[in-house]
CSV table of C-alpha atoms and ligand atoms in Angstrom, one decimal:
chain,number,residue,atom,x,y,z
G,628,UNK,CA,195.1,-7.0,-69.3
G,629,UNK,CA,195.3,-3.5,-67.6
G,630,UNK,CA,192.2,-1.6,-68.3
G,631,UNK,CA,191.7,2.1,-67.4
G,632,UNK,CA,188.0,3.0,-67.1
G,633,UNK,CA,187.1,6.8,-67.2
G,634,UNK,CA,183.8,7.3,-65.6
G,635,UNK,CA,184.3,4.5,-63.2
G,636,UNK,CA,182.0,5.8,-60.6
G,637,UNK,CA,179.0,5.8,-63.0
G,638,UNK,CA,176.0,3.6,-63.8
G,639,UNK,CA,178.0,1.6,-66.4
G,640,UNK,CA,181.6,2.2,-65.2
G,641,UNK,CA,181.2,0.6,-61.8
G,642,UNK,CA,179.7,-2.7,-62.9
G,643,UNK,CA,182.3,-3.0,-65.7
G,644,UNK,CA,185.0,-2.6,-63.2
G,645,UNK,CA,183.6,-5.4,-61.1
G,646,UNK,CA,183.2,-7.6,-64.0
G,647,UNK,CA,186.7,-7.0,-65.4
G,648,UNK,CA,188.2,-7.6,-62.0
G,649,UNK,CA,186.4,-10.8,-61.5
G,650,UNK,CA,187.6,-12.0,-64.9
G,651,UNK,CA,191.4,-11.5,-63.8
G,652,UNK,CA,192.0,-8.2,-65.5
G,653,UNK,CA,193.6,-5.3,-63.7
G,654,UNK,CA,191.5,-2.1,-63.4
G,655,UNK,CA,192.5,1.4,-62.9
G,656,UNK,CA,189.7,4.1,-62.5
G,657,UNK,CA,189.2,7.6,-63.3
G,658,UNK,CA,186.4,10.0,-62.4
G,659,UNK,CA,185.6,13.6,-61.2
G,660,UNK,CA,182.3,12.6,-59.6
G,661,UNK,CA,180.3,15.1,-61.8
G,662,UNK,CA,177.4,12.6,-62.2
G,663,UNK,CA,176.8,12.8,-58.5
G,664,UNK,CA,176.9,16.6,-58.7
G,665,UNK,CA,174.7,16.8,-61.7
G,666,UNK,CA,172.1,14.5,-60.3
G,667,UNK,CA,172.0,16.6,-57.1
G,668,UNK,CA,171.7,19.8,-59.3
G,669,UNK,CA,168.3,18.5,-60.7
G,670,UNK,CA,167.2,17.7,-57.2
G,671,UNK,CA,167.4,13.9,-57.4
G,672,UNK,CA,169.6,11.0,-56.2
G,673,UNK,CA,170.3,7.4,-57.0
G,674,UNK,CA,167.6,4.9,-55.7
G,675,UNK,CA,170.2,2.7,-54.6
G,676,UNK,CA,172.4,4.4,-51.8
G,677,UNK,CA,176.0,4.8,-53.3
G,678,UNK,CA,179.1,4.5,-51.0
G,679,UNK,CA,181.9,7.1,-51.6
G,680,UNK,CA,184.6,5.8,-54.0
G,681,UNK,CA,187.1,5.3,-51.1
G,682,UNK,CA,184.5,2.7,-49.6
G,683,UNK,CA,184.1,1.2,-53.0
G,684,UNK,CA,187.8,0.8,-53.2
G,685,UNK,CA,187.9,-1.0,-49.7
G,686,UNK,CA,184.9,-3.2,-50.6
G,687,UNK,CA,186.7,-4.4,-53.8
G,688,UNK,CA,189.7,-5.1,-51.7
G,689,UNK,CA,187.8,-6.8,-48.8
G,690,UNK,CA,185.3,-8.8,-51.0
G,691,UNK,CA,187.3,-9.5,-54.2
G,692,UNK,CA,190.6,-9.4,-52.9
G,693,UNK,CA,191.9,-6.9,-55.5
G,694,UNK,CA,193.4,-3.6,-55.6
G,695,UNK,CA,191.6,-0.7,-57.5
G,696,UNK,CA,193.9,2.2,-58.2
G,697,UNK,CA,192.1,5.5,-58.8
G,698,UNK,CA,192.8,9.0,-60.2
G,699,UNK,CA,190.4,11.7,-59.3
G,700,UNK,CA,190.3,14.4,-62.0
G,701,UNK,CA,188.8,15.9,-65.0
G,702,UNK,CA,189.5,14.9,-68.7
G,703,UNK,CA,189.0,18.5,-69.4
G,704,UNK,CA,192.6,19.1,-68.0
G,705,UNK,CA,195.1,17.7,-70.5
G,706,UNK,CA,197.9,17.7,-67.8
G,707,UNK,CA,195.9,15.3,-65.8
G,708,UNK,CA,195.1,13.0,-68.6
G,709,UNK,CA,198.6,13.0,-69.9
G,710,UNK,CA,200.0,12.3,-66.4
G,711,UNK,CA,197.5,9.4,-65.8
G,712,UNK,CA,198.3,7.8,-69.1
G,713,UNK,CA,202.0,8.2,-68.8
G,714,UNK,CA,201.9,6.7,-65.3
G,715,UNK,CA,199.6,3.8,-66.0
G,716,UNK,CA,200.3,3.0,-69.7
G,717,UNK,CA,197.1,0.7,-69.9
G,718,UNK,CA,196.5,-2.0,-72.5
G,719,UNK,CA,192.9,-0.8,-73.0
G,720,UNK,CA,191.0,2.5,-72.0
G,721,UNK,CA,187.1,2.2,-71.9
G,722,UNK,CA,186.0,5.8,-72.2
G,723,UNK,CA,182.7,6.4,-70.4
G,724,UNK,CA,183.5,9.7,-68.7
G,725,UNK,CA,181.0,11.7,-70.7
G,726,UNK,CA,177.8,13.8,-69.9
G,727,UNK,CA,175.3,11.0,-70.8
G,728,UNK,CA,171.8,12.6,-70.5
G,729,UNK,CA,169.9,13.7,-73.5
G,730,UNK,CA,167.4,15.7,-71.4
G,731,UNK,CA,170.2,17.5,-69.4
G,732,UNK,CA,171.8,18.7,-72.6
G,733,UNK,CA,168.4,20.3,-73.6
G,734,UNK,CA,167.7,22.4,-70.4
G,735,UNK,CA,169.3,25.3,-71.9
G,736,UNK,CA,172.2,26.9,-73.9
G,737,UNK,CA,174.5,26.4,-70.9
G,738,UNK,CA,173.8,22.6,-70.5
G,739,UNK,CA,173.9,22.1,-74.3
G,740,UNK,CA,177.5,23.9,-74.3
G,741,UNK,CA,178.8,22.0,-71.3
G,742,UNK,CA,177.7,18.7,-72.7
G,743,UNK,CA,179.3,19.3,-76.0
G,744,UNK,CA,182.7,20.8,-74.5
G,745,UNK,CA,183.0,18.1,-71.8
G,746,UNK,CA,182.4,15.4,-74.3
G,747,UNK,CA,184.5,16.3,-77.3
G,748,UNK,CA,187.3,18.0,-75.2
G,749,UNK,CA,187.6,14.9,-72.9
G,750,UNK,CA,187.8,12.6,-76.0
G,751,UNK,CA,190.3,14.7,-77.7
G,752,UNK,CA,192.6,15.0,-74.7
G,753,UNK,CA,192.5,11.1,-74.5
G,754,UNK,CA,193.5,10.6,-78.0
G,755,UNK,CA,196.4,13.1,-77.8
G,756,UNK,CA,197.6,11.5,-74.6
G,757,UNK,CA,197.4,7.8,-76.1
G,758,UNK,CA,199.4,9.1,-79.1
G,759,UNK,CA,202.1,10.5,-76.8
G,760,UNK,CA,202.1,7.8,-74.0
G,761,UNK,CA,200.3,4.6,-74.9
G,762,UNK,CA,200.0,4.5,-78.6
G,763,UNK,CA,199.5,0.7,-78.7
G,764,UNK,CA,196.6,0.8,-76.3
G,765,UNK,CA,193.0,0.2,-77.5
G,766,UNK,CA,190.4,2.9,-77.0
G,767,UNK,CA,186.8,1.5,-76.4
G,768,UNK,CA,184.7,4.5,-76.9
G,769,UNK,CA,181.2,4.6,-75.5
G,770,UNK,CA,179.0,6.0,-78.5
G,771,UNK,CA,175.3,5.6,-78.7
G,772,UNK,CA,172.7,4.2,-81.2
G,773,UNK,CA,171.0,7.4,-81.0
G,774,UNK,CA,173.7,8.8,-83.3
G,775,UNK,CA,172.0,7.3,-86.2
G,776,UNK,CA,168.4,8.7,-85.5
G,777,UNK,CA,165.6,6.7,-87.1
G,778,UNK,CA,166.2,6.4,-90.7
G,779,UNK,CA,163.7,4.7,-92.9
G,780,UNK,CA,166.4,2.1,-93.9
G,781,UNK,CA,168.4,-0.5,-92.2
G,782,UNK,CA,171.2,0.8,-90.0
G,783,UNK,CA,174.6,-0.9,-90.6
G,784,UNK,CA,177.4,-1.0,-88.1
G,785,UNK,CA,179.1,2.2,-88.7
G,786,UNK,CA,179.7,2.1,-92.4
G,787,UNK,CA,177.9,1.2,-95.5
G,788,UNK,CA,178.4,0.6,-99.2
G,789,UNK,CA,177.0,3.2,-101.4
G,790,UNK,CA,176.6,3.7,-105.1
G,791,UNK,CA,176.0,7.4,-106.3
G,792,UNK,CA,176.0,8.6,-109.8
G,793,UNK,CA,177.6,5.3,-110.9
G,794,UNK,CA,180.5,5.4,-108.3
G,795,UNK,CA,180.7,3.2,-105.3
G,796,UNK,CA,182.5,3.9,-101.9
G,797,UNK,CA,182.2,2.5,-98.3
G,798,UNK,CA,181.2,5.5,-96.3
G,799,UNK,CA,180.3,6.4,-92.5
G,800,UNK,CA,176.5,5.8,-92.4
G,801,UNK,CA,174.7,9.3,-92.1
G,802,UNK,CA,174.1,10.6,-88.5
G,803,UNK,CA,170.8,12.1,-87.4
G,804,UNK,CA,171.0,12.6,-83.7
G,805,UNK,CA,168.1,13.8,-81.5
G,806,UNK,CA,169.6,15.9,-78.9
G,807,UNK,CA,172.7,18.0,-78.3
G,808,UNK,CA,173.9,15.2,-76.2
G,809,UNK,CA,173.6,12.6,-79.1
G,810,UNK,CA,175.3,15.3,-81.4
G,811,UNK,CA,178.2,15.5,-78.9
G,812,UNK,CA,178.7,11.6,-79.6
G,813,UNK,CA,178.5,12.3,-83.4
G,814,UNK,CA,181.3,14.6,-83.1
G,815,UNK,CA,183.2,12.3,-80.9
G,816,UNK,CA,182.9,9.4,-83.3
G,817,UNK,CA,184.2,11.7,-86.1
G,818,UNK,CA,187.1,12.7,-83.9
G,819,UNK,CA,188.0,9.1,-82.8
G,820,UNK,CA,187.7,7.8,-86.4
G,821,UNK,CA,190.2,10.5,-87.6
G,822,UNK,CA,192.6,10.0,-84.5
G,823,UNK,CA,192.9,6.4,-85.3
G,824,UNK,CA,194.0,7.2,-88.9
G,825,UNK,CA,196.5,10.0,-88.1
G,826,UNK,CA,197.7,8.6,-84.9
G,827,UNK,CA,197.6,5.0,-85.8
G,828,UNK,CA,195.5,4.1,-82.8
G,829,UNK,CA,193.3,1.1,-82.1
G,830,UNK,CA,189.7,2.1,-81.6
G,831,UNK,CA,186.3,0.7,-81.2
G,832,UNK,CA,183.1,2.8,-81.1
G,833,UNK,CA,180.5,1.2,-79.2
G,834,UNK,CA,176.9,2.4,-80.3
G,835,UNK,CA,175.1,1.4,-77.3
G,836,UNK,CA,171.3,1.1,-77.0
G,837,UNK,CA,169.4,2.1,-73.9
G,838,UNK,CA,170.7,0.2,-70.9
G,839,UNK,CA,168.3,-1.2,-68.1
G,840,UNK,CA,168.9,-3.1,-65.0
G,841,UNK,CA,170.2,-2.4,-61.6
G,842,UNK,CA,172.7,-5.3,-60.8
G,843,UNK,CA,175.0,-7.6,-62.4
G,844,UNK,CA,176.4,-11.2,-61.2
G,845,UNK,CA,179.4,-9.5,-59.5
G,846,UNK,CA,177.2,-7.5,-57.1
G,847,UNK,CA,177.0,-10.2,-54.4
G,848,UNK,CA,176.7,-7.7,-51.7
G,849,UNK,CA,174.2,-4.8,-51.6
G,850,UNK,CA,177.0,-2.3,-51.1
G,851,UNK,CA,178.3,-3.2,-54.5
G,852,UNK,CA,175.3,-2.1,-56.4
G,853,UNK,CA,175.6,0.6,-59.0
G,854,UNK,CA,173.8,3.9,-58.9
G,855,UNK,CA,170.1,3.7,-60.3
G,856,UNK,CA,168.5,6.9,-61.6
G,857,UNK,CA,165.0,7.5,-62.1
G,858,UNK,CA,164.3,11.2,-62.4
G,859,UNK,CA,163.3,12.7,-65.8
G,860,UNK,CA,166.8,13.9,-66.5
G,861,UNK,CA,169.1,11.0,-65.5
G,862,UNK,CA,166.7,8.0,-65.5
G,863,UNK,CA,166.2,6.1,-68.8
G,864,UNK,CA,162.9,4.7,-70.3
G,865,UNK,CA,162.7,1.2,-68.7
G,866,UNK,CA,164.3,2.1,-65.4
G,867,UNK,CA,161.9,5.1,-65.1
G,868,UNK,CA,158.9,2.9,-65.8
G,869,UNK,CA,159.5,0.5,-63.0
G,870,UNK,CA,160.3,3.3,-60.6
G,871,UNK,CA,157.0,5.0,-61.6
G,872,UNK,CA,155.0,1.8,-61.0
G,873,UNK,CA,156.7,1.3,-57.5
G,874,UNK,CA,155.7,4.9,-56.7
G,875,UNK,CA,152.1,4.6,-57.9
G,876,UNK,CA,153.0,7.3,-60.6
G,877,UNK,CA,151.7,6.8,-64.2
G,878,UNK,CA,154.1,4.9,-66.3
G,879,UNK,CA,154.9,7.6,-69.2
G,880,UNK,CA,155.5,6.3,-72.7
G,881,UNK,CA,155.9,9.6,-74.4
G,882,UNK,CA,153.2,10.6,-77.3
G,883,UNK,CA,152.1,7.8,-79.2
G,884,UNK,CA,154.7,5.5,-77.5
G,885,UNK,CA,155.7,3.8,-80.8
G,886,UNK,CA,159.5,5.2,-80.5
G,887,UNK,CA,161.5,2.1,-81.0
G,888,UNK,CA,165.0,1.8,-79.5
G,889,UNK,CA,167.6,-0.9,-79.0
G,890,UNK,CA,167.9,-2.0,-75.4
G,891,UNK,CA,170.4,-4.0,-73.5
G,892,UNK,CA,170.5,-5.3,-69.9
G,893,UNK,CA,173.3,-3.9,-67.8
G,894,UNK,CA,174.8,-7.3,-67.3
G,895,UNK,CA,175.0,-7.9,-71.1
G,896,UNK,CA,176.3,-4.4,-71.6
G,897,UNK,CA,179.3,-5.1,-69.5
G,898,UNK,CA,179.8,-8.5,-71.0
G,899,UNK,CA,179.9,-6.9,-74.4
G,900,UNK,CA,182.4,-4.1,-73.4
G,901,UNK,CA,184.6,-6.9,-72.0
G,902,UNK,CA,184.6,-8.7,-75.3
G,903,UNK,CA,185.5,-5.4,-77.0
G,904,UNK,CA,188.4,-5.1,-74.7
G,905,UNK,CA,189.7,-8.7,-75.0
G,906,UNK,CA,189.4,-8.5,-78.8
G,907,UNK,CA,191.2,-5.3,-79.7
G,908,UNK,CA,191.1,-3.5,-83.0
G,909,UNK,CA,194.2,-3.4,-85.2
G,910,UNK,CA,196.6,-0.5,-85.2
G,911,UNK,CA,195.0,2.2,-87.2
G,912,UNK,CA,191.7,0.5,-87.2
G,913,UNK,CA,188.4,2.3,-86.3
G,914,UNK,CA,185.6,-0.2,-85.9
G,915,UNK,CA,182.0,0.2,-84.9
G,916,UNK,CA,179.7,-2.2,-82.9
G,917,UNK,CA,176.1,-1.6,-82.7
G,918,UNK,CA,175.4,-2.9,-79.0
G,919,UNK,CA,171.9,-3.9,-78.0
G,920,UNK,CA,169.9,-7.2,-77.7
G,921,UNK,CA,166.4,-6.4,-78.8
G,922,UNK,CA,164.5,-3.4,-80.2
G,923,UNK,CA,161.2,-2.6,-78.3
G,924,UNK,CA,158.9,0.3,-78.6
G,925,UNK,CA,158.4,2.1,-75.3
G,926,UNK,CA,154.7,1.1,-75.4
G,927,UNK,CA,156.0,-2.5,-75.2
G,928,UNK,CA,158.2,-1.7,-72.3
G,929,UNK,CA,155.3,0.1,-70.6
G,930,UNK,CA,153.1,-3.0,-71.1
G,931,UNK,CA,155.8,-5.4,-69.7
G,932,UNK,CA,156.2,-3.1,-66.7
G,933,UNK,CA,152.4,-2.9,-66.2
G,934,UNK,CA,151.9,-6.6,-66.3
G,935,UNK,CA,154.7,-7.5,-63.9
G,936,UNK,CA,153.7,-4.7,-61.5
G,937,UNK,CA,150.1,-6.2,-61.5
G,938,UNK,CA,151.4,-9.7,-60.8
G,939,UNK,CA,153.2,-8.1,-57.9
G,940,UNK,CA,150.2,-6.7,-56.3
G,941,UNK,CA,150.8,-2.9,-57.4
G,942,UNK,CA,148.1,-0.9,-59.2
G,943,UNK,CA,150.0,0.5,-62.1
G,944,UNK,CA,148.5,2.8,-64.9
G,945,UNK,CA,149.9,3.8,-68.2
G,946,UNK,CA,149.4,7.5,-69.4
G,947,UNK,CA,150.7,9.1,-72.5
G,948,UNK,CA,152.0,12.5,-71.9
G,949,UNK,CA,152.8,14.7,-74.9
G,950,UNK,CA,156.2,13.8,-76.1
G,951,UNK,CA,158.7,16.4,-74.6
G,952,UNK,CA,161.1,15.5,-77.2
G,953,UNK,CA,161.2,16.4,-80.9
G,954,UNK,CA,161.4,12.9,-82.3
G,955,UNK,CA,159.5,10.3,-84.5
G,956,UNK,CA,156.8,8.7,-82.5
G,957,UNK,CA,156.1,6.1,-85.3
G,958,UNK,CA,158.9,5.0,-87.6
G,959,UNK,CA,160.8,2.1,-89.2
G,960,UNK,CA,163.8,0.8,-87.0
G,961,UNK,CA,166.1,-2.2,-88.1
G,962,UNK,CA,169.8,-1.8,-87.1
G,963,UNK,CA,172.1,-4.6,-87.7
G,964,UNK,CA,174.1,-5.9,-84.8
G,965,UNK,CA,176.4,-9.0,-85.5
G,966,UNK,CA,180.0,-7.9,-84.8
G,967,UNK,CA,179.7,-8.6,-81.0
G,968,UNK,CA,177.9,-11.8,-81.7
G,969,UNK,CA,181.0,-12.6,-84.0
G,970,UNK,CA,183.3,-12.1,-80.9
G,971,UNK,CA,181.3,-14.7,-78.7
G,972,UNK,CA,178.6,-12.3,-77.4
G,973,UNK,CA,175.5,-14.0,-75.9
G,974,UNK,CA,172.4,-12.6,-74.5
G,975,UNK,CA,172.3,-13.8,-70.8
G,976,UNK,CA,169.4,-11.8,-69.5
G,977,UNK,CA,165.7,-11.9,-70.6
G,978,UNK,CA,163.7,-8.7,-70.4
G,979,UNK,CA,161.0,-9.9,-68.0
G,980,UNK,CA,163.5,-11.6,-65.6
G,981,UNK,CA,165.4,-8.2,-65.3
G,982,UNK,CA,162.3,-6.3,-64.9
G,983,UNK,CA,161.2,-8.7,-62.0
G,984,UNK,CA,164.7,-8.2,-60.3
G,985,UNK,CA,164.4,-4.3,-60.6
G,986,UNK,CA,161.0,-4.5,-58.8
G,987,UNK,CA,162.5,-6.6,-56.0
G,988,UNK,CA,165.4,-4.1,-55.6
G,989,UNK,CA,163.4,-1.0,-56.1
G,990,UNK,CA,160.6,-2.1,-53.6
G,991,UNK,CA,163.5,-2.3,-51.0
G,992,UNK,CA,164.4,1.2,-51.7
G,993,UNK,CA,160.9,2.7,-51.9
G,994,UNK,CA,161.6,5.3,-49.3
G,995,UNK,CA,164.5,6.8,-51.3
G,996,UNK,CA,162.2,6.8,-54.4
G,997,UNK,CA,159.5,8.4,-52.4
G,998,UNK,CA,161.8,11.2,-51.1
G,999,UNK,CA,162.4,12.2,-54.8
G,1000,UNK,CA,158.9,11.5,-56.4
G,1001,UNK,CA,158.6,15.1,-57.5
G,1002,UNK,CA,161.6,14.9,-60.1
G,1003,UNK,CA,160.0,11.8,-61.9
G,1004,UNK,CA,157.4,13.5,-64.3
G,1005,UNK,CA,158.7,15.1,-67.4
G,1006,UNK,CA,159.3,19.0,-67.5
G,1007,UNK,CA,162.2,19.5,-69.8
G,1008,UNK,CA,161.1,20.1,-73.3
G,1009,UNK,CA,163.1,20.2,-76.4
G,1010,UNK,CA,161.7,23.5,-77.5
G,1011,UNK,CA,160.6,25.2,-74.1
G,1012,UNK,CA,162.5,28.4,-72.9
G,1013,UNK,CA,161.4,28.3,-69.3
G,1014,UNK,CA,163.3,25.1,-68.3
G,1015,UNK,CA,165.9,26.7,-65.9
G,1016,UNK,CA,163.1,28.3,-63.9
G,1017,UNK,CA,161.2,25.0,-63.8
G,1018,UNK,CA,164.4,23.2,-62.8
G,1019,UNK,CA,165.4,25.7,-60.0
G,1020,UNK,CA,161.9,25.4,-58.4
G,1021,UNK,CA,162.2,21.6,-58.3
G,1022,UNK,CA,165.7,21.8,-56.8
G,1023,UNK,CA,164.3,24.3,-54.0
G,1024,UNK,CA,161.4,21.9,-53.5
G,1025,UNK,CA,163.8,18.9,-52.9
G,1026,UNK,CA,162.9,17.6,-49.7
G,1027,UNK,CA,166.3,16.8,-48.2
G,1028,UNK,CA,169.8,18.1,-49.0
G,1029,UNK,CA,172.3,15.5,-50.5
G,1030,UNK,CA,174.2,15.4,-47.3
G,1031,UNK,CA,171.2,13.7,-45.6
G,1032,UNK,CA,171.7,10.5,-47.8
G,1033,UNK,CA,171.7,7.7,-45.4
G,1034,UNK,CA,174.8,5.7,-45.0
G,1035,UNK,CA,175.2,2.5,-47.2
G,1036,UNK,CA,173.4,-0.4,-45.8
G,1037,UNK,CA,175.3,-3.3,-44.4
G,1038,UNK,CA,175.8,-6.5,-46.2
G,1039,UNK,CA,172.6,-8.5,-46.9
G,1040,UNK,CA,173.7,-11.6,-48.9
O,1528,USQ,N1,160.9,7.8,-73.2
O,1528,USQ,C1,159.5,7.9,-72.9
O,1528,USQ,N2,159.2,8.0,-71.5
O,1528,USQ,C2,160.0,8.2,-70.5
O,1528,USQ,C3,161.4,8.4,-70.9
O,1528,USQ,C4,161.8,8.2,-72.1
O,1528,USQ,O1,158.6,7.6,-73.8
O,1528,USQ,O2,159.5,8.4,-69.4
O,1528,USQ,C5,161.3,7.6,-74.6
O,1528,USQ,C6,162.0,8.9,-75.2
O,1528,USQ,O3,161.2,9.7,-75.7
O,1528,USQ,C7,162.8,8.0,-76.3
O,1528,USQ,C8,163.2,6.7,-75.7
O,1528,USQ,O4,162.2,6.5,-74.6
O,1528,USQ,O5,162.2,7.9,-77.4
O,1528,USQ,C9,164.5,6.6,-75.1
O,1528,USQ,O6,164.8,7.7,-74.1
O,1528,USQ,P1,165.8,7.5,-72.8
O,1528,USQ,O7,165.5,8.5,-71.9
O,1528,USQ,O8,165.5,6.0,-72.2
O,1528,USQ,O9,167.1,7.4,-73.6
O,1528,USQ,P2,168.0,8.4,-74.3
O,1528,USQ,O10,167.7,9.7,-74.1
O,1528,USQ,O11,168.0,8.0,-75.8
O,1528,USQ,O12,169.4,8.3,-73.9
O,1528,USQ,C10,169.9,7.0,-73.1
O,1528,USQ,C11,171.1,7.2,-72.4
O,1528,USQ,C12,172.3,7.5,-73.4
O,1528,USQ,C13,172.5,6.5,-74.3
O,1528,USQ,C14,171.2,6.3,-75.0
O,1528,USQ,C15,171.3,5.1,-76.0
O,1528,USQ,O13,170.7,8.2,-71.5
O,1528,USQ,O14,173.4,7.9,-72.5
O,1528,USQ,O15,173.4,7.1,-75.3
O,1528,USQ,O16,170.2,6.1,-74.1
O,1528,USQ,S1,170.1,5.4,-77.4
O,1528,USQ,O17,168.8,5.8,-76.9
O,1528,USQ,O18,170.3,4.1,-78.3
O,1528,USQ,O19,170.7,6.5,-78.1
């Protein structure tokens, strides 16, 4: 199959490209490198050194013997999106090119607006360009488990049967997102559901849990590693905890730490996206997959991190800062996740195994973590008004300009 990945340069997009290429698919990439710029904006960088995209293309060529065509551009420009789809006519589009950070969207009004405009407009441009240039293609859209929030009932995969005042229907399950970012995904879901109906498109909305991990089986060379964010804005819970333990900073489950989320290893996340691609939805069908392996509280993840860090001779400690978010710190959580398993999905990575692997990799990149330790602890609050000032101060304090990133290391295995 020919698969177009928007956001191919990102944390998930790059491993997905490698995985699909290794499974014999053709991959075409699209990206505008905005994540690299926005991570610099908050004074941070990836713990793993990331080669330029041109270098990534030659590595794919050299190590996998594959071509990786690429279009640099912004999904906010319809002429660009239409031209790429007309030229490439892919069988599937995996749409990952969205602003993906909840804290980033909560910095101030401008970050809230840019998140929602980028995400909603990019998706709308894609569905219109699909209608006009590749109406038979399958859109695999990255949604998020966070769209549902934490209701006090089980969470179905997108839709549920309801009886109300004596009548029954199958309706979209209510959304109760917890950040401007998560709300942008809710709006996207509505738009994709509607587009599949009016344009007769094939669409899968993947409600993804929090991803953790640093590498996949295809990363046989250190230069093929994906980016790894650990700062308060771009790093996610478990990835941050391990970076904190390596740095000797406190591991930070927020508030009571009983917030439960669905989690999935990076490797299994790309496996499930491949399965979605290889089993397309029907024309006019909008389907929803809840994509995670297991639900953990952030306390459980902090304890696992603490235990493995101790085994490795580090001296970790757990602290509970006040939760900077407005979210339930203790709640019921039972989402259903069956549809991917029905397509053959199997969990391949155990939590503790991936945590150990992350420690090994991050200890190797300890100096890069050290250079950005000042951006790890939380400062962005869901209610605070002084966020831009705090952010600007931190960027100014950043110890080295982005151009000082060392070149990618040479092959090590
Ligand atoms: N958390 C901590 N301590 C930290 C960081 C986070 O306790 O140092 C807590 C948060 O308060 C939250 C939970 O961990 O309750 C998850 O936070 P997160 O930052 O790991 O993830 P989140 O902001 O929800 O967003 C991430 C990705 C997003 C994706 C989403 C899936 O950034 O792109 O959509 O995970 S989900 O969480 O299922 O919505």
